[in-house]
JSON list of C-alpha atoms and ligand atoms in Angstrom, two decimals:
[
{"chain": "A", "resi": 1, "resn": "MET", "atom": "CA", "xyz": [0.19, -0.05, -0.11]},
{"chain": "A", "resi": 2, "resn": "LYS", "atom": "CA", "xyz": [0.80, 3.16, -0.94]},
{"chain": "A", "resi": 3, "resn": "GLN", "atom": "CA", "xyz": [2.55, 5.88, 2.22]},
{"chain": "A", "resi": 4, "resn": "GLU", "atom": "CA", "xyz": [-0.74, 8.05, 1.52]},
{"chain": "A", "resi": 5, "resn": "GLU", "atom": "CA", "xyz": [-2.59, 5.62, 1.51]},
{"chain": "A", "resi": 6, "resn": "LEU", "atom": "CA", "xyz": [-1.71, 4.70, 4.67]},
{"chain": "A", "resi": 7, "resn": "GLN", "atom": "CA", "xyz": [-1.41, 7.63, 5.85]},
{"chain": "A", "resi": 8, "resn": "ALA", "atom": "CA", "xyz": [-5.29, 8.54, 4.99]},
{"chain": "A", "resi": 9, "resn": "ILE", "atom": "CA", "xyz": [-6.56, 5.31, 6.80]},
{"chain": "A", "resi": 10, "resn": "ALA", "atom": "CA", "xyz": [-4.89, 6.47, 10.14]},
{"chain": "A", "resi": 11, "resn": "SER", "atom": "CA", "xyz": [-6.53, 9.96, 9.97]},
{"chain": "A", "resi": 12, "resn": "GLN", "atom": "CA", "xyz": [-9.88, 8.48, 9.25]},
{"chain": "A", "resi": 13, "resn": "LEU", "atom": "CA", "xyz": [-8.92, 6.32, 12.22]},
{"chain": "A", "resi": 14, "resn": "LYS", "atom": "CA", "xyz": [-8.14, 9.59, 14.11]},
{"chain": "A", "resi": 15, "resn": "HIS", "atom": "CA", "xyz": [-11.00, 11.64, 13.12]},
{"chain": "A", "resi": 16, "resn": "PRO", "atom": "CA", "xyz": [-13.71, 9.72, 10.94]},
{"chain": "A", "resi": 17, "resn": "SER", "atom": "CA", "xyz": [-15.22, 12.10, 8.13]},
{"chain": "A", "resi": 18, "resn": "GLY", "atom": "CA", "xyz": [-16.46, 12.55, 5.01]},
{"chain": "A", "resi": 19, "resn": "GLU", "atom": "CA", "xyz": [-17.60, 9.69, 3.12]},
{"chain": "A", "resi": 20, "resn": "LYS", "atom": "CA", "xyz": [-15.24, 6.97, 3.84]},
{"chain": "A", "resi": 21, "resn": "GLY", "atom": "CA", "xyz": [-16.26, 7.96, 7.43]},
{"chain": "A", "resi": 22, "resn": "ILE", "atom": "CA", "xyz": [-18.93, 6.03, 8.05]},
{"chain": "A", "resi": 23, "resn": "GLU", "atom": "CA", "xyz": [-17.90, 2.89, 6.31]},
{"chain": "A", "resi": 24, "resn": "MET", "atom": "CA", "xyz": [-14.99, 2.89, 8.90]},
{"chain": "A", "resi": 25, "resn": "ALA", "atom": "CA", "xyz": [-16.76, 3.99, 11.67]},
{"chain": "A", "resi": 26, "resn": "ASN", "atom": "CA", "xyz": [-19.28, 0.56, 11.00]},
{"chain": "A", "resi": 27, "resn": "MET", "atom": "CA", "xyz": [-15.64, -1.42, 10.57]},
{"chain": "A", "resi": 28, "resn": "MET", "atom": "CA", "xyz": [-14.28, 0.06, 13.84]},
{"chain": "A", "resi": 29, "resn": "ASN", "atom": "CA", "xyz": [-16.76, -0.64, 15.81]},
{"chain": "A", "resi": 30, "resn": "GLU", "atom": "CA", "xyz": [-17.53, -4.74, 14.35]},
{"chain": "A", "resi": 31, "resn": "THR", "atom": "CA", "xyz": [-13.40, -4.87, 14.92]},
{"chain": "A", "resi": 32, "resn": "ASN", "atom": "CA", "xyz": [-13.39, -3.20, 18.53]},
{"chain": "A", "resi": 33, "resn": "ILE", "atom": "CA", "xyz": [-16.62, -4.76, 19.84]},
{"chain": "A", "resi": 34, "resn": "ASN", "atom": "CA", "xyz": [-15.32, -6.71, 22.17]},
{"chain": "A", "resi": 35, "resn": "MET", "atom": "CA", "xyz": [-12.75, -4.23, 23.55]},
{"chain": "A", "resi": 36, "resn": "THR", "atom": "CA", "xyz": [-15.61, -2.17, 24.08]},
{"chain": "A", "resi": 37, "resn": "HIS", "atom": "CA", "xyz": [-18.02, -4.81, 25.86]},
{"chain": "A", "resi": 38, "resn": "HIS", "atom": "CA", "xyz": [-14.88, -5.60, 28.05]},
{"chain": "A", "resi": 39, "resn": "SER", "atom": "CA", "xyz": [-14.08, -2.10, 28.87]},
{"chain": "A", "resi": 40, "resn": "ILE", "atom": "CA", "xyz": [-18.13, -1.67, 30.11]},
{"chain": "A", "resi": 41, "resn": "GLN", "atom": "CA", "xyz": [-17.81, -4.52, 32.07]},
{"chain": "A", "resi": 42, "resn": "ASN", "atom": "CA", "xyz": [-15.17, -3.87, 34.06]},
{"chain": "A", "resi": 43, "resn": "LEU", "atom": "CA", "xyz": [-17.00, -0.77, 34.87]},
{"chain": "A", "resi": 44, "resn": "ASN", "atom": "CA", "xyz": [-19.12, -2.41, 37.39]},
{"chain": "A", "resi": 45, "resn": "ILE", "atom": "CA", "xyz": [-22.26, -0.07, 36.20]},
{"chain": "A", "resi": 46, "resn": "SER", "atom": "CA", "xyz": [-24.87, -0.06, 38.86]},
{"chain": "A", "resi": 47, "resn": "SER", "atom": "CA", "xyz": [-28.68, 1.25, 38.55]},
{"chain": "A", "resi": 48, "resn": "SER", "atom": "CA", "xyz": [-28.59, 5.20, 37.83]},
{"chain": "A", "resi": 49, "resn": "ASN", "atom": "CA", "xyz": [-24.98, 5.64, 37.25]},
{"chain": "A", "resi": 50, "resn": "LYS", "atom": "CA", "xyz": [-24.20, 8.55, 34.94]},
{"chain": "A", "resi": 51, "resn": "ILE", "atom": "CA", "xyz": [-21.22, 7.29, 32.53]},
{"chain": "A", "resi": 52, "resn": "LEU", "atom": "CA", "xyz": [-19.54, 9.26, 30.23]},
{"chain": "A", "resi": 53, "resn": "GLU", "atom": "CA", "xyz": [-17.23, 7.65, 27.31]},
{"chain": "A", "resi": 54, "resn": "LEU", "atom": "CA", "xyz": [-14.75, 9.27, 24.93]},
{"chain": "A", "resi": 55, "resn": "GLY", "atom": "CA", "xyz": [-14.56, 9.06, 21.21]},
{"chain": "A", "resi": 56, "resn": "HIS", "atom": "CA", "xyz": [-17.43, 6.22, 21.15]},
{"chain": "A", "resi": 57, "resn": "GLY", "atom": "CA", "xyz": [-16.97, 6.54, 17.15]},
{"chain": "A", "resi": 58, "resn": "ASN", "atom": "CA", "xyz": [-20.50, 5.84, 15.76]},
{"chain": "A", "resi": 59, "resn": "ALA", "atom": "CA", "xyz": [-21.67, 4.36, 19.62]},
{"chain": "A", "resi": 60, "resn": "GLY", "atom": "CA", "xyz": [-23.23, 1.07, 18.13]},
{"chain": "A", "resi": 61, "resn": "HIS", "atom": "CA", "xyz": [-22.31, -0.29, 21.79]},
{"chain": "A", "resi": 62, "resn": "VAL", "atom": "CA", "xyz": [-24.68, 2.20, 23.72]},
{"chain": "A", "resi": 63, "resn": "GLU", "atom": "CA", "xyz": [-27.63, -0.20, 23.42]},
{"chain": "A", "resi": 64, "resn": "PHE", "atom": "CA", "xyz": [-25.53, -3.56, 25.57]},
{"chain": "A", "resi": 65, "resn": "LEU", "atom": "CA", "xyz": [-24.24, -0.52, 27.54]},
{"chain": "A", "resi": 66, "resn": "LEU", "atom": "CA", "xyz": [-27.73, 0.91, 29.41]},
{"chain": "A", "resi": 67, "resn": "GLU", "atom": "CA", "xyz": [-29.06, -3.35, 29.48]},
{"chain": "A", "resi": 68, "resn": "GLN", "atom": "CA", "xyz": [-26.51, -2.81, 32.22]},
{"chain": "A", "resi": 69, "resn": "ALA", "atom": "CA", "xyz": [-28.82, -1.68, 35.25]},
{"chain": "A", "resi": 70, "resn": "LYS", "atom": "CA", "xyz": [-31.58, 0.39, 35.59]},
{"chain": "A", "resi": 71, "resn": "ASP", "atom": "CA", "xyz": [-32.01, 3.98, 35.05]},
{"chain": "A", "resi": 72, "resn": "LEU", "atom": "CA", "xyz": [-28.40, 4.83, 33.46]},
{"chain": "A", "resi": 73, "resn": "LYS", "atom": "CA", "xyz": [-27.64, 7.95, 31.67]},
{"chain": "A", "resi": 74, "resn": "TYR", "atom": "CA", "xyz": [-24.72, 7.31, 28.84]},
{"chain": "A", "resi": 75, "resn": "TYR", "atom": "CA", "xyz": [-23.03, 10.56, 28.03]},
{"chain": "A", "resi": 76, "resn": "GLY", "atom": "CA", "xyz": [-20.57, 10.21, 24.66]},
{"chain": "A", "resi": 77, "resn": "LEU", "atom": "CA", "xyz": [-18.05, 13.19, 23.67]},
{"chain": "A", "resi": 78, "resn": "GLU", "atom": "CA", "xyz": [-16.52, 12.79, 20.44]},
{"chain": "A", "resi": 79, "resn": "MET", "atom": "CA", "xyz": [-14.16, 15.38, 18.69]},
{"chain": "A", "resi": 80, "resn": "SER", "atom": "CA", "xyz": [-15.63, 14.38, 15.06]},
{"chain": "A", "resi": 81, "resn": "ASP", "atom": "CA", "xyz": [-18.56, 15.96, 14.11]},
{"chain": "A", "resi": 82, "resn": "LEU", "atom": "CA", "xyz": [-19.57, 12.85, 11.75]},
{"chain": "A", "resi": 83, "resn": "MET", "atom": "CA", "xyz": [-19.23, 10.81, 14.20]},
{"chain": "A", "resi": 84, "resn": "PHE", "atom": "CA", "xyz": [-21.26, 12.57, 16.81]},
{"chain": "A", "resi": 85, "resn": "GLN", "atom": "CA", "xyz": [-24.00, 12.75, 13.82]},
{"chain": "A", "resi": 86, "resn": "GLU", "atom": "CA", "xyz": [-24.07, 9.33, 13.41]},
{"chain": "A", "resi": 87, "resn": "ALA", "atom": "CA", "xyz": [-23.99, 7.89, 17.58]},
{"chain": "A", "resi": 88, "resn": "ARG", "atom": "CA", "xyz": [-27.03, 10.60, 17.63]},
{"chain": "A", "resi": 89, "resn": "GLN", "atom": "CA", "xyz": [-28.38, 9.23, 14.78]},
{"chain": "A", "resi": 90, "resn": "ILE", "atom": "CA", "xyz": [-28.23, 5.35, 15.58]},
{"chain": "A", "resi": 91, "resn": "ASN", "atom": "CA", "xyz": [-29.36, 6.18, 19.22]},
{"chain": "A", "resi": 92, "resn": "ARG", "atom": "CA", "xyz": [-31.71, 8.11, 18.35]},
{"chain": "A", "resi": 93, "resn": "ASN", "atom": "CA", "xyz": [-34.62, 5.89, 20.26]},
{"chain": "A", "resi": 94, "resn": "PHE", "atom": "CA", "xyz": [-32.54, 6.53, 23.45]},
{"chain": "A", "resi": 95, "resn": "VAL", "atom": "CA", "xyz": [-31.70, 10.18, 22.81]},
{"chain": "A", "resi": 96, "resn": "SER", "atom": "CA", "xyz": [-35.39, 11.13, 22.78]},
{"chain": "A", "resi": 97, "resn": "GLN", "atom": "CA", "xyz": [-35.78, 9.04, 25.82]},
{"chain": "A", "resi": 98, "resn": "LYS", "atom": "CA", "xyz": [-32.95, 11.19, 27.86]},
{"chain": "A", "resi": 99, "resn": "GLN", "atom": "CA", "xyz": [-31.10, 8.25, 28.13]},
{"chain": "A", "resi": 100, "resn": "ALA", "atom": "CA", "xyz": [-28.18, 9.05, 25.81]},
{"chain": "A", "resi": 101, "resn": "PHE", "atom": "CA", "xyz": [-26.72, 12.34, 25.48]},
{"chain": "A", "resi": 102, "resn": "PHE", "atom": "CA", "xyz": [-24.01, 13.02, 22.84]},
{"chain": "A", "resi": 103, "resn": "SER", "atom": "CA", "xyz": [-21.58, 16.44, 22.57]},
{"chain": "A", "resi": 104, "resn": "LEU", "atom": "CA", "xyz": [-18.78, 17.52, 20.81]},
{"chain": "A", "resi": 105, "resn": "TYR", "atom": "CA", "xyz": [-16.04, 18.60, 22.57]},
{"chain": "A", "resi": 106, "resn": "ASP", "atom": "CA", "xyz": [-12.15, 20.35, 21.65]},
{"chain": "A", "resi": 107, "resn": "GLY", "atom": "CA", "xyz": [-10.10, 17.11, 23.06]},
{"chain": "A", "resi": 108, "resn": "ASN", "atom": "CA", "xyz": [-8.54, 19.03, 26.10]},
{"chain": "A", "resi": 109, "resn": "LEU", "atom": "CA", "xyz": [-11.51, 19.89, 28.28]},
{"chain": "A", "resi": 110, "resn": "ILE", "atom": "CA", "xyz": [-14.03, 17.71, 29.81]},
{"chain": "A", "resi": 111, "resn": "PRO", "atom": "CA", "xyz": [-17.03, 20.19, 29.36]},
{"chain": "A", "resi": 112, "resn": "PHE", "atom": "CA", "xyz": [-19.00, 19.31, 32.81]},
{"chain": "A", "resi": 113, "resn": "GLN", "atom": "CA", "xyz": [-18.75, 20.50, 36.06]},
{"chain": "A", "resi": 114, "resn": "ASP", "atom": "CA", "xyz": [-16.19, 18.37, 38.75]},
{"chain": "A", "resi": 115, "resn": "SER", "atom": "CA", "xyz": [-17.61, 15.19, 40.22]},
{"chain": "A", "resi": 116, "resn": "PHE", "atom": "CA", "xyz": [-20.46, 14.43, 37.65]},
{"chain": "A", "resi": 117, "resn": "PHE", "atom": "CA", "xyz": [-19.71, 11.16, 36.66]},
{"chain": "A", "resi": 118, "resn": "ASP", "atom": "CA", "xyz": [-20.02, 7.66, 38.47]},
{"chain": "A", "resi": 119, "resn": "LYS", "atom": "CA", "xyz": [-18.35, 6.01, 35.89]},
{"chain": "A", "resi": 120, "resn": "ILE", "atom": "CA", "xyz": [-15.92, 7.16, 32.49]},
{"chain": "A", "resi": 121, "resn": "PHE", "atom": "CA", "xyz": [-14.17, 5.17, 29.54]},
{"chain": "A", "resi": 122, "resn": "THR", "atom": "CA", "xyz": [-12.51, 4.75, 26.51]},
{"chain": "A", "resi": 123, "resn": "VAL", "atom": "CA", "xyz": [-11.12, 2.69, 24.22]},
{"chain": "A", "resi": 124, "resn": "ASN", "atom": "CA", "xyz": [-8.75, 3.15, 20.95]},
{"chain": "A", "resi": 125, "resn": "THR", "atom": "CA", "xyz": [-8.71, 6.80, 21.33]},
{"chain": "A", "resi": 126, "resn": "LEU", "atom": "CA", "xyz": [-5.29, 6.94, 23.83]},
{"chain": "A", "resi": 127, "resn": "TYR", "atom": "CA", "xyz": [-3.21, 7.24, 20.99]},
{"chain": "A", "resi": 128, "resn": "PHE", "atom": "CA", "xyz": [-3.96, 10.38, 19.49]},
{"chain": "A", "resi": 129, "resn": "TRP", "atom": "CA", "xyz": [-4.79, 12.55, 22.94]},
{"chain": "A", "resi": 130, "resn": "GLN", "atom": "CA", "xyz": [-2.76, 15.76, 22.28]},
{"chain": "A", "resi": 131, "resn": "LYS", "atom": "CA", "xyz": [-1.95, 16.24, 26.10]},
{"chain": "A", "resi": 132, "resn": "PRO", "atom": "CA", "xyz": [-2.09, 12.95, 28.01]},
{"chain": "A", "resi": 133, "resn": "GLU", "atom": "CA", "xyz": [-1.65, 14.31, 31.58]},
{"chain": "A", "resi": 134, "resn": "GLU", "atom": "CA", "xyz": [-3.69, 16.85, 31.02]},
{"chain": "A", "resi": 135, "resn": "LEU", "atom": "CA", "xyz": [-7.23, 14.66, 29.58]},
{"chain": "A", "resi": 136, "resn": "LEU", "atom": "CA", "xyz": [-6.32, 12.57, 32.40]},
{"chain": "A", "resi": 137, "resn": "SER", "atom": "CA", "xyz": [-6.57, 14.95, 34.80]},
{"chain": "A", "resi": 138, "resn": "GLU", "atom": "CA", "xyz": [-9.90, 16.64, 33.25]},
{"chain": "A", "resi": 139, "resn": "ILE", "atom": "CA", "xyz": [-11.51, 13.23, 33.79]},
{"chain": "A", "resi": 140, "resn": "TYR", "atom": "CA", "xyz": [-10.26, 13.14, 36.82]},
{"chain": "A", "resi": 141, "resn": "ARG", "atom": "CA", "xyz": [-11.99, 16.22, 37.80]},
{"chain": "A", "resi": 142, "resn": "VAL", "atom": "CA", "xyz": [-15.40, 15.08, 36.86]},
{"chain": "A", "resi": 143, "resn": "LEU", "atom": "CA", "xyz": [-15.65, 12.04, 38.14]},
{"chain": "A", "resi": 144, "resn": "LYS", "atom": "CA", "xyz": [-16.64, 11.51, 41.48]},
{"chain": "A", "resi": 145, "resn": "PRO", "atom": "CA", "xyz": [-14.72, 10.16, 44.43]},
{"chain": "A", "resi": 146, "resn": "ASN", "atom": "CA", "xyz": [-14.32, 7.17, 44.64]},
{"chain": "A", "resi": 147, "resn": "GLY", "atom": "CA", "xyz": [-15.78, 6.78, 40.54]},
{"chain": "A", "resi": 148, "resn": "THR", "atom": "CA", "xyz": [-13.62, 4.38, 38.08]},
{"chain": "A", "resi": 149, "resn": "PHE", "atom": "CA", "xyz": [-12.04, 4.97, 34.73]},
{"chain": "A", "resi": 150, "resn": "CYS", "atom": "CA", "xyz": [-11.33, 2.28, 32.57]},
{"chain": "A", "resi": 151, "resn": "LEU", "atom": "CA", "xyz": [-8.95, 2.97, 29.73]},
{"chain": "A", "resi": 152, "resn": "THR", "atom": "CA", "xyz": [-8.53, 0.37, 27.14]},
{"chain": "A", "resi": 153, "resn": "PHE", "atom": "CA", "xyz": [-5.92, 0.20, 24.21]},
{"chain": "A", "resi": 154, "resn": "ALA", "atom": "CA", "xyz": [-4.52, -2.66, 22.21]},
{"chain": "A", "resi": 155, "resn": "GLU", "atom": "CA", "xyz": [-0.84, -2.48, 23.08]},
{"chain": "A", "resi": 156, "resn": "GLU", "atom": "CA", "xyz": [2.12, -1.30, 21.05]},
{"chain": "A", "resi": 157, "resn": "SER", "atom": "CA", "xyz": [3.88, -4.52, 20.52]},
{"chain": "A", "resi": 158, "resn": "PHE", "atom": "CA", "xyz": [0.65, -5.40, 18.05]},
{"chain": "A", "resi": 159, "resn": "MET", "atom": "CA", "xyz": [-0.25, -1.86, 17.04]},
{"chain": "A", "resi": 160, "resn": "LYS", "atom": "CA", "xyz": [3.55, -1.38, 15.71]},
{"chain": "A", "resi": 161, "resn": "THR", "atom": "CA", "xyz": [2.67, -4.25, 13.32]},
{"chain": "A", "resi": 162, "resn": "LEU", "atom": "CA", "xyz": [-0.08, -2.52, 11.40]},
{"chain": "A", "resi": 163, "resn": "PRO", "atom": "CA", "xyz": [1.83, -0.42, 8.93]},
{"chain": "A", "resi": 164, "resn": "PHE", "atom": "CA", "xyz": [-0.54, 2.57, 9.07]},
{"chain": "A", "resi": 165, "resn": "THR", "atom": "CA", "xyz": [0.28, 3.40, 13.12]},
{"chain": "A", "resi": 166, "resn": "GLN", "atom": "CA", "xyz": [3.52, 5.11, 12.04]},
{"chain": "A", "resi": 167, "resn": "PHE", "atom": "CA", "xyz": [0.98, 8.15, 11.32]},
{"chain": "A", "resi": 168, "resn": "GLU", "atom": "CA", "xyz": [-1.03, 9.73, 13.78]},
{"chain": "A", "resi": 169, "resn": "PHE", "atom": "CA", "xyz": [-0.73, 7.48, 16.85]},
{"chain": "A", "resi": 170, "resn": "GLU", "atom": "CA", "xyz": [1.01, 7.67, 19.53]},
{"chain": "A", "resi": 171, "resn": "LEU", "atom": "CA", "xyz": [1.58, 4.01, 20.69]},
{"chain": "A", "resi": 172, "resn": "TYR", "atom": "CA", "xyz": [1.82, 2.57, 24.37]},
{"chain": "A", "resi": 173, "resn": "SER", "atom": "CA", "xyz": [2.48, -0.60, 26.08]},
{"chain": "A", "resi": 174, "resn": "THR", "atom": "CA", "xyz": [0.95, -1.23, 29.72]},
{"chain": "A", "resi": 175, "resn": "GLU", "atom": "CA", "xyz": [4.64, 0.18, 31.00]},
{"chain": "A", "resi": 176, "resn": "LYS", "atom": "CA", "xyz": [4.02, 2.98, 29.30]},
{"chain": "A", "resi": 177, "resn": "ALA", "atom": "CA", "xyz": [0.16, 3.99, 30.34]},
{"chain": "A", "resi": 178, "resn": "GLN", "atom": "CA", "xyz": [1.21, 3.09, 33.80]},
{"chain": "A", "resi": 179, "resn": "ASN", "atom": "CA", "xyz": [4.35, 5.62, 33.88]},
{"chain": "A", "resi": 180, "resn": "LEU", "atom": "CA", "xyz": [1.75, 8.34, 32.65]},
{"chain": "A", "resi": 181, "resn": "ILE", "atom": "CA", "xyz": [-0.48, 7.48, 35.21]},
{"chain": "A", "resi": 182, "resn": "GLU", "atom": "CA", "xyz": [1.32, 7.39, 37.60]},
{"chain": "A", "resi": 183, "resn": "ARG", "atom": "CA", "xyz": [1.83, 11.41, 37.20]},
{"chain": "A", "resi": 184, "resn": "THR", "atom": "CA", "xyz": [-1.66, 11.69, 38.22]},
{"chain": "A", "resi": 185, "resn": "SER", "atom": "CA", "xyz": [-3.63, 11.26, 41.17]},
{"chain": "A", "resi": 186, "resn": "PHE", "atom": "CA", "xyz": [-5.33, 8.11, 39.99]},
{"chain": "A", "resi": 187, "resn": "LYS", "atom": "CA", "xyz": [-4.87, 4.75, 41.86]},
{"chain": "A", "resi": 188, "resn": "ILE", "atom": "CA", "xyz": [-4.50, 1.83, 39.42]},
{"chain": "A", "resi": 189, "resn": "VAL", "atom": "CA", "xyz": [-6.79, -1.34, 40.86]},
{"chain": "A", "resi": 190, "resn": "TYR", "atom": "CA", "xyz": [-6.35, -3.34, 37.87]},
{"chain": "A", "resi": 191, "resn": "LYS", "atom": "CA", "xyz": [-5.50, -4.48, 34.94]},
{"chain": "A", "resi": 192, "resn": "GLU", "atom": "CA", "xyz": [-5.45, -7.06, 32.26]},
{"chain": "A", "resi": 193, "resn": "THR", "atom": "CA", "xyz": [-3.76, -8.19, 29.03]},
{"chain": "A", "resi": 194, "resn": "LEU", "atom": "CA", "xyz": [-6.14, -10.39, 26.49]},
{"chain": "A", "resi": 195, "resn": "THR", "atom": "CA", "xyz": [-5.34, -12.14, 23.59]},
{"chain": "A", "resi": 196, "resn": "GLU", "atom": "CA", "xyz": [-8.12, -11.78, 20.47]},
{"chain": "A", "resi": 197, "resn": "LYS", "atom": "CA", "xyz": [-8.21, -12.77, 16.80]},
{"chain": "A", "resi": 198, "resn": "VAL", "atom": "CA", "xyz": [-9.44, -10.16, 14.78]},
{"chain": "A", "resi": 199, "resn": "LYS", "atom": "CA", "xyz": [-9.53, -9.85, 10.94]},
{"chain": "A", "resi": 200, "resn": "SER", "atom": "CA", "xyz": [-6.50, -7.82, 9.69]},
{"chain": "A", "resi": 201, "resn": "LYS", "atom": "CA", "xyz": [-7.15, -5.62, 6.84]},
{"chain": "A", "resi": 202, "resn": "THR", "atom": "CA", "xyz": [-5.96, -7.58, 4.07]},
{"chain": "A", "resi": 203, "resn": "GLY", "atom": "CA", "xyz": [-8.45, -10.70, 5.35]},
{"chain": "A", "resi": 204, "resn": "GLU", "atom": "CA", "xyz": [-6.18, -12.85, 7.29]},
{"chain": "A", "resi": 205, "resn": "LEU", "atom": "CA", "xyz": [-6.59, -13.56, 11.31]},
{"chain": "A", "resi": 206, "resn": "VAL", "atom": "CA", "xyz": [-4.36, -11.85, 13.59]},
{"chain": "A", "resi": 207, "resn": "ASN", "atom": "CA", "xyz": [-3.78, -12.01, 17.33]},
{"chain": "A", "resi": 208, "resn": "ARG", "atom": "CA", "xyz": [-4.45, -8.37, 19.00]},
{"chain": "A", "resi": 209, "resn": "ASP", "atom": "CA", "xyz": [-3.24, -7.91, 22.53]},
{"chain": "A", "resi": 210, "resn": "TYR", "atom": "CA", "xyz": [-5.17, -5.09, 24.14]},
{"chain": "A", "resi": 211, "resn": "THR", "atom": "CA", "xyz": [-5.64, -3.79, 28.23]},
{"chain": "A", "resi": 212, "resn": "THR", "atom": "CA", "xyz": [-7.55, -2.76, 29.84]},
{"chain": "A", "resi": 213, "resn": "ILE", "atom": "CA", "xyz": [-6.60, -0.34, 33.11]},
{"chain": "A", "resi": 214, "resn": "VAL", "atom": "CA", "xyz": [-9.12, 0.30, 35.70]},
{"chain": "A", "resi": 215, "resn": "LEU", "atom": "CA", "xyz": [-8.16, 3.38, 37.74]},
{"chain": "A", "resi": 216, "resn": "GLU", "atom": "CA", "xyz": [-10.40, 4.84, 40.58]},
{"chain": "A", "resi": 217, "resn": "LYS", "atom": "CA", "xyz": [-10.62, 8.55, 41.56]},
{"chain": "B", "resi": 1, "resn": "SAM", "atom": "C1", "xyz": [-10.17, 4.84, 16.63]},
{"chain": "B", "resi": 1, "resn": "SAM", "atom": "S1", "xyz": [-11.63, 5.46, 16.74]},
{"chain": "B", "resi": 1, "resn": "SAM", "atom": "C2", "xyz": [-12.42, 4.23, 17.72]},
{"chain": "B", "resi": 1, "resn": "SAM", "atom": "C3", "xyz": [-13.85, 4.50, 18.34]},
{"chain": "B", "resi": 1, "resn": "SAM", "atom": "C4", "xyz": [-14.36, 3.27, 19.27]},
{"chain": "B", "resi": 1, "resn": "SAM", "atom": "N1", "xyz": [-14.13, 3.41, 20.67]},
{"chain": "B", "resi": 1, "resn": "SAM", "atom": "C5", "xyz": [-13.70, 2.16, 18.83]},
{"chain": "B", "resi": 1, "resn": "SAM", "atom": "O1", "xyz": [-12.47, 1.44, 19.26]},
{"chain": "B", "resi": 1, "resn": "SAM", "atom": "O2", "xyz": [-14.30, 1.26, 17.64]},
{"chain": "B", "resi": 1, "resn": "SAM", "atom": "C6", "xyz": [-11.22, 6.47, 17.73]},
{"chain": "B", "resi": 1, "resn": "SAM", "atom": "C7", "xyz": [-12.15, 7.74, 18.11]},
{"chain": "B", "resi": 1, "resn": "SAM", "atom": "O3", "xyz": [-12.05, 8.20, 19.03]},
{"chain": "B", "resi": 1, "resn": "SAM", "atom": "C8", "xyz": [-12.18, 9.72, 18.75]},
{"chain": "B", "resi": 1, "resn": "SAM", "atom": "N2", "xyz": [-10.86, 10.79, 19.12]},
{"chain": "B", "resi": 1, "resn": "SAM", "atom": "C9", "xyz": [-10.10, 11.22, 18.70]},
{"chain": "B", "resi": 1, "resn": "SAM", "atom": "N3", "xyz": [-9.36, 11.57, 19.64]},
{"chain": "B", "resi": 1, "resn": "SAM", "atom": "C10", "xyz": [-9.69, 11.72, 20.78]},
{"chain": "B", "resi": 1, "resn": "SAM", "atom": "C11", "xyz": [-10.11, 12.67, 22.05]},
{"chain": "B", "resi": 1, "resn": "SAM", "atom": "N4", "xyz": [-8.72, 13.07, 22.51]},
{"chain": "B", "resi": 1, "resn": "SAM", "atom": "N5", "xyz": [-10.93, 12.20, 22.67]},
{"chain": "B", "resi": 1, "resn": "SAM", "atom": "C12", "xyz": [-12.22, 11.81, 22.56]},
{"chain": "B", "resi": 1, "resn": "SAM", "atom": "N6", "xyz": [-12.60, 11.41, 21.24]},
{"chain": "B", "resi": 1, "resn": "SAM", "atom": "C13", "xyz": [-11.37, 10.90, 20.12]},
{"chain": "B", "resi": 1, "resn": "SAM", "atom": "C14", "xyz": [-12.13, 10.39, 17.10]},
{"chain": "B", "resi": 1, "resn": "SAM", "atom": "O4", "xyz": [-13.12, 10.59, 16.09]},
{"chain": "B", "resi": 1, "resn": "SAM", "atom": "C15", "xyz": [-12.72, 8.29, 16.61]},
{"chain": "B", "resi": 1, "resn": "SAM", "atom": "O5", "xyz": [-14.30, 8.20, 16.76]}
]
């Protein structure tokens, strides 16, 4: 594949847009659904929780999340206008029932008051954070005391085998993510690395290592 094509894939993963963006978002939701469900399950969601997700893509998993307990409220934040629109469309029933709320933000400042959320999670976005320490501090700020944050990402050892990650991506091993977290006020309460088989861009099955780190305020 040409360098420009690899760069285009990386840009779409970082910020889905245009005609190709919707296609890419469907593919992402499907390929990453295990990682997303795993992150949600590690949140230990209980009734009436307010839950924030950063970088939901098309948010095809919101129904699964809302089934975890009663009276949940889901809040999604995105930087891509296309994903914001697509997520609202796919989840229009939950939006009209005021169970799901979607907003755009700048990737740095989380537009909610202090201690607003019981649970926060994000899947496959860490690679694109512009100021990782500052964003973690923002996540800490909007989380309630004893609240849980799940950070889920594919391991650097796997990601660096994908040719497009040379563009746009900052790759993380568990150790590198832990070093980042240790520079914030979060406590690490649990971490797990799993391996799953996923279909590569060229169609064959490959082993993907991914990690969820569970943090507490
Ligand atoms: C690779 S996709 C992952 C989507 C979905 N979470 C998944 O795992 O399939 C990354 C998504 O995060 C969004 N994004 C990138 N940087 C972000 C940030 N700093 N905060 C929130 N979302 C971000 C992008 O617009 C894109 O929709």
